[in-house]
Amino acid sequence: FQNVGLTSSVYKAIIHKGFKVPTPIQRKCIPVVLQGDDVVGMARTGSGKTAAFLIPMFEKLKAHSAKVGARALLLSPSRELALQTQKVCKELGKYTDLRSCVLVGGDSLDDQFSMLASNPDILIATPGRLLHLMVEMELDLRTVQYVVFDEADRLFEMGFAVQLHEILSRLPPTRQTLLFSATLPKMLVDFAKAGLQEPTLIRLDADTKISRDLEMAFFCIKEVEKEAALLHLLRNVIKLPKTTRNKDDGSDKKKKKKQYKQSATEDDRQTILFAATKHHVEYLSNILIMAGYQVSYVYGSLDQTARSVQITRFRTGVTNLMVVTDVAARGIDIPILENVINYDFCGSSKVFVHRVGRAARAGRRGWAYSLLTSDELPYLVDLELFLTRPLVLGNEKDEIDYTRDLSVGTMPKDALADDVTWIQNKVASDAEMQGLVSTANNAYKLYNRTKPRASPESYTRAKELLKRKAWKDLHPLLVNEENSSAMELERQQMINMISGFRPAETIFEVGQRGTRKISPATSMMRERRQNVGKMIGAFKIQTAEAEAAEDAAIQKAKEDARNNKEQQVIADLGDNVAEEELASTFNIPSNKKESKPKSYRDEEFYISYTQKDANTERGYAMNTSGNFMEQAGKAQLDLIGDDNDTIKSKQNQLRWDSKKHNFVKGTGIGSDNKKMIRTESGALIPASYKSGRFDEWTKKTRTTIPRAGELELPSASHKAQQRRFKHTRTDDAKPLDPLAFDYDKKMKKRKRADDESGSTPNDKNNNNKRSKVAMGQRRVGGRGVASELKNAGQIRKTRIQQGKRKEKSARAPKKGKGGKGRR
């Protein structure tokens, strides 16, 4: 950072934060951004993208401007990511007087009005709430010089395209725009609406996609064994402790506050668990709490206050297991995260990269565990093509490198049986758990219907993998002395044979043996067996030969690996002689055998029918081919009429409104002269709609905000520094009990404190200081009691008021009142 040429305030904050050397994305982005160019940056999650756009921002803005108007705008897809950006922004800008504020949904509008009235330099916002405030306050963004789209692909995927287009239309054309994301397609067609001008593309880690320090394991189980497999994984593989170092018992408030200042360590084995829907999050969190684990949970529709509490408990180590959904977890930054568990396997390779990218950050090692059913196997094949890493089933390899191989295996059936029974008993004995299970099952059906499909080739290869013997092998992580003995292996093989047993008779032939009169269905099946019996036998022989060849190839590969390892060990035992000296002394023959080429194609002129990195781009694609309706919508050909009559008939075409249960005209988005936008709650409202909340706030607080470009009010700096909440309550201290055993000790302590504070009511030089407090009583709120002695002005004022009252009471009564005086 010394060679970048940063100002002293920014460099001092960077060193104080602990950054010494910039990450690759920072090393490439910061100089380009400081030149004023638009940038599209791509790097993995946890590579330092936030600092890559915050450091140049502080360098450009330098100090607070007295002119009204924000100068930097940072857009985030979620509230957690916006709050995380604000945290880093405060740390890097601690030696500057720049002001920043967070505008996210779920917070009070009045508080956000107050923050905007303090003339902040930096706005960190989500698109929905920012657009709401722009319409409500008629917020002018013409002064914005620096715009950042953090997690840009997620912004567009979450349906913020309309809001982004509306926000960009209100920004000045001279702005500098930056797009940062973990995944970006090569073709920037999806981001053309962002309005970049000749951007510089900085794409890092395009080959690795995920961290090299991340180890992955995949477990194949049945759907009914998922919860039991999760408990077995936490207990025997991860060995997650059920008690945490910072466990909160709520008994001591002072101790509780101290604990929250601490952060989680590697000993806590922080683990994050991804589930499909929020109903799964509620169900799994209850199951894990019943099992004795310290659990936090977060999902999209959770209240903002509860969400902040749950994240803080996990980040500070009060809990060591967090259950989340994909939507809620985007942008949650956990400094030390060791394990990621995919309870429901994701339907997109890009989502998998975002999930597992939270572990193995900043040079640390981490694990990613995934639970797979047979229906989810095609998505694993897609992931294999996307990551270009080999798929290893069971014990096909003696030594598995979990950072390079995708290791797949099963869990021991007998170990899961007890957990399955325990979960069934817990659910059966609790009516609330039964409701959660049924709700989660219904939500999972809808989740599967809306999940994008894998490629057709992956479904074909998944069927082939299911037929292989190694598919039912135990996972290497679970192989130990107990389940690796010869008797245990034979028992496991017998169980696999029983589970794969197929009877010789079909259902049409059951009970027909030894009977003279057979049914027509039985005779039909016997005739069919005679006709296709030879083909079935040939297919079985072919399958057996293929399995034998596969086993032989696996055995040969294992032997070659052992031989290579032995050769390396033997070579290491010799003297260290340079290769040049060996070549000059001996005539060393080449070990490479001249083998036949695998392909006769000319690599220079050959044109493939697919793109070179088609699998990678398919994983990064934002618009994946999902259900039939999406595919049919893309294939639809809609032509515009060539005369006035056909054009008008197209505009007046009827469509079915599912809410009104009737045919209506138009698109349903709004009339031609009314632009509709979607708020942060998802409701469609006119773009010019104002609720009047800001006008009410200005009348209530008697505050006026100058226009953009004008000088700020003197009260703006005061509003920026004031605390949102201030406790003003003070309670009188209880008098000391003379019969208490420590009465003398406390009296001496208070007397000493009074002597140190110093002043008396008669001290002329200390009239404004607090007076001495009576012995045996404590000062309230750390301040002395106000003096009861009045000065000359107060005495004069009191006498005048008393004289007026006396004159008024001695006044003659009004006529018609009966002379009885005032009533």
mmCIF file with all atom_site columns, N, CA and C in Angstrom, residues 257-291:
data_model
loop_
_atom_site.group_PDB
_atom_site.id
_atom_site.type_symbol
_atom_site.label_atom_id
_atom_site.label_alt_id
_atom_site.label_comp_id
_atom_site.label_asym_id
_atom_site.label_entity_id
_atom_site.label_seq_id
_atom_site.pdbx_PDB_ins_code
_atom_site.Cartn_x
_atom_site.Cartn_y
_atom_site.Cartn_z
_atom_site.occupancy
_atom_site.B_iso_or_equiv
_atom_site.pdbx_formal_charge
_atom_site.auth_seq_id
_atom_site.auth_comp_id
_atom_site.auth_asym_id
_atom_site.auth_atom_id
_atom_site.pdbx_PDB_model_num
ATOM 1   N N  . LYS A 1 257 ? -22.228 -8.103  28.396 1.00 0.00 ? 257 LYS A N  1
ATOM 2   C CA . LYS A 1 257 ? -21.729 -7.049  27.518 1.00 0.00 ? 257 LYS A CA 1
ATOM 3   C C  . LYS A 1 257 ? -20.279 -7.304  27.140 1.00 0.00 ? 257 LYS A C  1
ATOM 4   N N  . LYS A 1 258 ? -19.481 -7.788  28.092 1.00 0.00 ? 258 LYS A N  1
ATOM 5   C CA . LYS A 1 258 ? -18.083 -8.076  27.789 1.00 0.00 ? 258 LYS A CA 1
ATOM 6   C C  . LYS A 1 258 ? -17.964 -9.194  26.768 1.00 0.00 ? 258 LYS A C  1
ATOM 7   N N  . GLN A 1 259 ? -18.817 -10.195 26.870 1.00 0.00 ? 259 GLN A N  1
ATOM 8   C CA . GLN A 1 259 ? -18.754 -11.313 25.939 1.00 0.00 ? 259 GLN A CA 1
ATOM 9   C C  . GLN A 1 259 ? -19.089 -10.868 24.526 1.00 0.00 ? 259 GLN A C  1
ATOM 10  N N  . TYR A 1 260 ? -20.039 -9.955  24.370 1.00 0.00 ? 260 TYR A N  1
ATOM 11  C CA . TYR A 1 260 ? -20.429 -9.539  23.032 1.00 0.00 ? 260 TYR A CA 1
ATOM 12  C C  . TYR A 1 260 ? -19.334 -8.750  22.332 1.00 0.00 ? 260 TYR A C  1
ATOM 13  N N  . LYS A 1 261 ? -18.391 -8.200  23.112 1.00 0.00 ? 261 LYS A N  1
ATOM 14  C CA . LYS A 1 261 ? -17.291 -7.502  22.477 1.00 0.00 ? 261 LYS A CA 1
ATOM 15  C C  . LYS A 1 261 ? -16.274 -8.479  21.909 1.00 0.00 ? 261 LYS A C  1
ATOM 16  N N  . GLN A 1 262 ? -16.268 -9.706  22.391 1.00 0.00 ? 262 GLN A N  1
ATOM 17  C CA . GLN A 1 262 ? -15.334 -10.695 21.890 1.00 0.00 ? 262 GLN A CA 1
ATOM 18  C C  . GLN A 1 262 ? -15.803 -11.215 20.541 1.00 0.00 ? 262 GLN A C  1
ATOM 19  N N  . SER A 1 263 ? -14.924 -11.917 19.845 1.00 0.00 ? 263 SER A N  1
ATOM 20  C CA . SER A 1 263 ? -15.268 -12.499 18.549 1.00 0.00 ? 263 SER A CA 1
ATOM 21  C C  . SER A 1 263 ? -14.971 -13.986 18.579 1.00 0.00 ? 263 SER A C  1
ATOM 22  N N  . ALA A 1 264 ? -15.551 -14.689 17.614 1.00 0.00 ? 264 ALA A N  1
ATOM 23  C CA . ALA A 1 264 ? -15.369 -16.134 17.553 1.00 0.00 ? 264 ALA A CA 1
ATOM 24  C C  . ALA A 1 264 ? -13.935 -16.477 17.171 1.00 0.00 ? 264 ALA A C  1
ATOM 25  N N  . THR A 1 265 ? -13.465 -17.636 17.620 1.00 0.00 ? 265 THR A N  1
ATOM 26  C CA . THR A 1 265 ? -12.125 -18.110 17.312 1.00 0.00 ? 265 THR A CA 1
ATOM 27  C C  . THR A 1 265 ? -12.222 -19.433 16.570 1.00 0.00 ? 265 THR A C  1
ATOM 28  N N  . GLU A 1 266 ? -11.062 -19.954 16.170 1.00 0.00 ? 266 GLU A N  1
ATOM 29  C CA . GLU A 1 266 ? -11.036 -21.216 15.434 1.00 0.00 ? 266 GLU A CA 1
ATOM 30  C C  . GLU A 1 266 ? -11.480 -22.392 16.306 1.00 0.00 ? 266 GLU A C  1
ATOM 31  N N  . ASP A 1 267 ? -11.351 -22.251 17.625 1.00 0.00 ? 267 ASP A N  1
ATOM 32  C CA . ASP A 1 267 ? -11.781 -23.338 18.514 1.00 0.00 ? 267 ASP A CA 1
ATOM 33  C C  . ASP A 1 267 ? -13.294 -23.527 18.504 1.00 0.00 ? 267 ASP A C  1
ATOM 34  N N  . ASP A 1 268 ? -14.042 -22.502 18.129 1.00 0.00 ? 268 ASP A N  1
ATOM 35  C CA . ASP A 1 268 ? -15.505 -22.609 18.113 1.00 0.00 ? 268 ASP A CA 1
ATOM 36  C C  . ASP A 1 268 ? -16.020 -23.434 16.941 1.00 0.00 ? 268 ASP A C  1
ATOM 37  N N  . ARG A 1 269 ? -15.176 -23.632 15.888 1.00 0.00 ? 269 ARG A N  1
ATOM 38  C CA . ARG A 1 269 ? -15.563 -24.412 14.704 1.00 0.00 ? 269 ARG A CA 1
ATOM 39  C C  . ARG A 1 269 ? -16.870 -23.892 14.111 1.00 0.00 ? 269 ARG A C  1
ATOM 40  N N  . GLN A 1 270 ? -16.864 -22.615 13.770 1.00 0.00 ? 270 GLN A N  1
ATOM 41  C CA . GLN A 1 270 ? -18.061 -21.969 13.230 1.00 0.00 ? 270 GLN A CA 1
ATOM 42  C C  . GLN A 1 270 ? -18.523 -22.693 11.963 1.00 0.00 ? 270 GLN A C  1
ATOM 43  N N  . THR A 1 271 ? -19.815 -23.005 11.901 1.00 0.00 ? 271 THR A N  1
ATOM 44  C CA . THR A 1 271 ? -20.392 -23.777 10.802 1.00 0.00 ? 271 THR A CA 1
ATOM 45  C C  . THR A 1 271 ? -21.652 -23.085 10.320 1.00 0.00 ? 271 THR A C  1
ATOM 46  N N  . ILE A 1 272 ? -21.808 -23.002 9.002  1.00 0.00 ? 272 ILE A N  1
ATOM 47  C CA . ILE A 1 272 ? -23.009 -22.419 8.408  1.00 0.00 ? 272 ILE A CA 1
ATOM 48  C C  . ILE A 1 272 ? -23.712 -23.501 7.597  1.00 0.00 ? 272 ILE A C  1
ATOM 49  N N  . LEU A 1 273 ? -25.032 -23.582 7.753  1.00 0.00 ? 273 LEU A N  1
ATOM 50  C CA . LEU A 1 273 ? -25.845 -24.639 7.149  1.00 0.00 ? 273 LEU A CA 1
ATOM 51  C C  . LEU A 1 273 ? -26.847 -23.997 6.195  1.00 0.00 ? 273 LEU A C  1
ATOM 52  N N  . PHE A 1 274 ? -26.816 -24.406 4.924  1.00 0.00 ? 274 PHE A N  1
ATOM 53  C CA . PHE A 1 274 ? -27.699 -23.851 3.901  1.00 0.00 ? 274 PHE A CA 1
ATOM 54  C C  . PHE A 1 274 ? -28.899 -24.767 3.698  1.00 0.00 ? 274 PHE A C  1
ATOM 55  N N  . ALA A 1 275 ? -30.094 -24.188 3.780  1.00 0.00 ? 275 ALA A N  1
ATOM 56  C CA . ALA A 1 275 ? -31.339 -24.918 3.541  1.00 0.00 ? 275 ALA A CA 1
ATOM 57  C C  . ALA A 1 275 ? -32.082 -24.274 2.374  1.00 0.00 ? 275 ALA A C  1
ATOM 58  N N  . ALA A 1 276 ? -33.097 -24.979 1.869  1.00 0.00 ? 276 ALA A N  1
ATOM 59  C CA . ALA A 1 276 ? -33.783 -24.536 0.655  1.00 0.00 ? 276 ALA A CA 1
ATOM 60  C C  . ALA A 1 276 ? -34.696 -23.347 0.919  1.00 0.00 ? 276 ALA A C  1
ATOM 61  N N  . THR A 1 277 ? -35.563 -23.431 1.918  1.00 0.00 ? 277 THR A N  1
ATOM 62  C CA . THR A 1 277 ? -36.560 -22.393 2.173  1.00 0.00 ? 277 THR A CA 1
ATOM 63  C C  . THR A 1 277 ? -36.519 -21.978 3.638  1.00 0.00 ? 277 THR A C  1
ATOM 64  N N  . LYS A 1 278 ? -37.260 -20.921 3.948  1.00 0.00 ? 278 LYS A N  1
ATOM 65  C CA . LYS A 1 278 ? -37.300 -20.451 5.342  1.00 0.00 ? 278 LYS A CA 1
ATOM 66  C C  . LYS A 1 278 ? -38.012 -21.459 6.245  1.00 0.00 ? 278 LYS A C  1
ATOM 67  N N  . HIS A 1 279 ? -38.916 -22.268 5.672  1.00 0.00 ? 279 HIS A N  1
ATOM 68  C CA . HIS A 1 279 ? -39.593 -23.291 6.467  1.00 0.00 ? 279 HIS A CA 1
ATOM 69  C C  . HIS A 1 279 ? -38.605 -24.387 6.881  1.00 0.00 ? 279 HIS A C  1
ATOM 70  N N  . HIS A 1 280 ? -37.666 -24.713 5.991  1.00 0.00 ? 280 HIS A N  1
ATOM 71  C CA . HIS A 1 280 ? -36.617 -25.663 6.357  1.00 0.00 ? 280 HIS A CA 1
ATOM 72  C C  . HIS A 1 280 ? -35.714 -25.084 7.451  1.00 0.00 ? 280 HIS A C  1
ATOM 73  N N  . VAL A 1 281 ? -35.468 -23.774 7.380  1.00 0.00 ? 281 VAL A N  1
ATOM 74  C CA . VAL A 1 281 ? -34.628 -23.131 8.397  1.00 0.00 ? 281 VAL A CA 1
ATOM 75  C C  . VAL A 1 281 ? -35.267 -23.254 9.775  1.00 0.00 ? 281 VAL A C  1
ATOM 76  N N  . GLU A 1 282 ? -36.566 -22.988 9.864  1.00 0.00 ? 282 GLU A N  1
ATOM 77  C CA . GLU A 1 282 ? -37.258 -23.087 11.152 1.00 0.00 ? 282 GLU A CA 1
ATOM 78  C C  . GLU A 1 282 ? -37.272 -24.526 11.659 1.00 0.00 ? 282 GLU A C  1
ATOM 79  N N  . TYR A 1 283 ? -37.528 -25.474 10.761 1.00 0.00 ? 283 TYR A N  1
ATOM 80  C CA . TYR A 1 283 ? -37.594 -26.883 11.167 1.00 0.00 ? 283 TYR A CA 1
ATOM 81  C C  . TYR A 1 283 ? -36.230 -27.390 11.630 1.00 0.00 ? 283 TYR A C  1
ATOM 82  N N  . LEU A 1 284 ? -35.183 -27.125 10.840 1.00 0.00 ? 284 LEU A N  1
ATOM 83  C CA . LEU A 1 284 ? -33.849 -27.626 11.186 1.00 0.00 ? 284 LEU A CA 1
ATOM 84  C C  . LEU A 1 284 ? -33.305 -26.959 12.447 1.00 0.00 ? 284 LEU A C  1
ATOM 85  N N  . SER A 1 285 ? -33.573 -25.671 12.617 1.00 0.00 ? 285 SER A N  1
ATOM 86  C CA . SER A 1 285 ? -33.087 -24.999 13.827 1.00 0.00 ? 285 SER A CA 1
ATOM 87  C C  . SER A 1 285 ? -33.721 -25.601 15.078 1.00 0.00 ? 285 SER A C  1
ATOM 88  N N  . ASN A 1 286 ? -35.011 -25.955 15.002 1.00 0.00 ? 286 ASN A N  1
ATOM 89  C CA . ASN A 1 286 ? -35.662 -26.602 16.155 1.00 0.00 ? 286 ASN A CA 1
ATOM 90  C C  . ASN A 1 286 ? -35.076 -27.984 16.433 1.00 0.00 ? 286 ASN A C  1
ATOM 91  N N  . ILE A 1 287 ? -34.825 -28.757 15.367 1.00 0.00 ? 287 ILE A N  1
ATOM 92  C CA . ILE A 1 287 ? -34.232 -30.092 15.538 1.00 0.00 ? 287 ILE A CA 1
ATOM 93  C C  . ILE A 1 287 ? -32.851 -29.987 16.180 1.00 0.00 ? 287 ILE A C  1
ATOM 94  N N  . LEU A 1 288 ? -32.036 -29.052 15.700 1.00 0.00 ? 288 LEU A N  1
ATOM 95  C CA . LEU A 1 288 ? -30.673 -28.920 16.214 1.00 0.00 ? 288 LEU A CA 1
ATOM 96  C C  . LEU A 1 288 ? -30.662 -28.400 17.649 1.00 0.00 ? 288 LEU A C  1
ATOM 97  N N  . ILE A 1 289 ? -31.601 -27.519 17.981 1.00 0.00 ? 289 ILE A N  1
ATOM 98  C CA . ILE A 1 289 ? -31.692 -27.045 19.369 1.00 0.00 ? 289 ILE A CA 1
ATOM 99  C C  . ILE A 1 289 ? -32.090 -28.191 20.292 1.00 0.00 ? 289 ILE A C  1
ATOM 100 N N  . MET A 1 290 ? -33.018 -29.058 19.822 1.00 0.00 ? 290 MET A N  1
ATOM 101 C CA . MET A 1 290 ? -33.383 -30.238 20.613 1.00 0.00 ? 290 MET A CA 1
ATOM 102 C C  . MET A 1 290 ? -32.192 -31.165 20.810 1.00 0.00 ? 290 MET A C  1
ATOM 103 N N  . ALA A 1 291 ? -31.301 -31.220 19.809 1.00 0.00 ? 291 ALA A N  1
ATOM 104 C CA . ALA A 1 291 ? -30.117 -32.074 19.916 1.00 0.00 ? 291 ALA A CA 1
ATOM 105 C C  . ALA A 1 291 ? -29.043 -31.473 20.810 1.00 0.00 ? 291 ALA A C  1
#
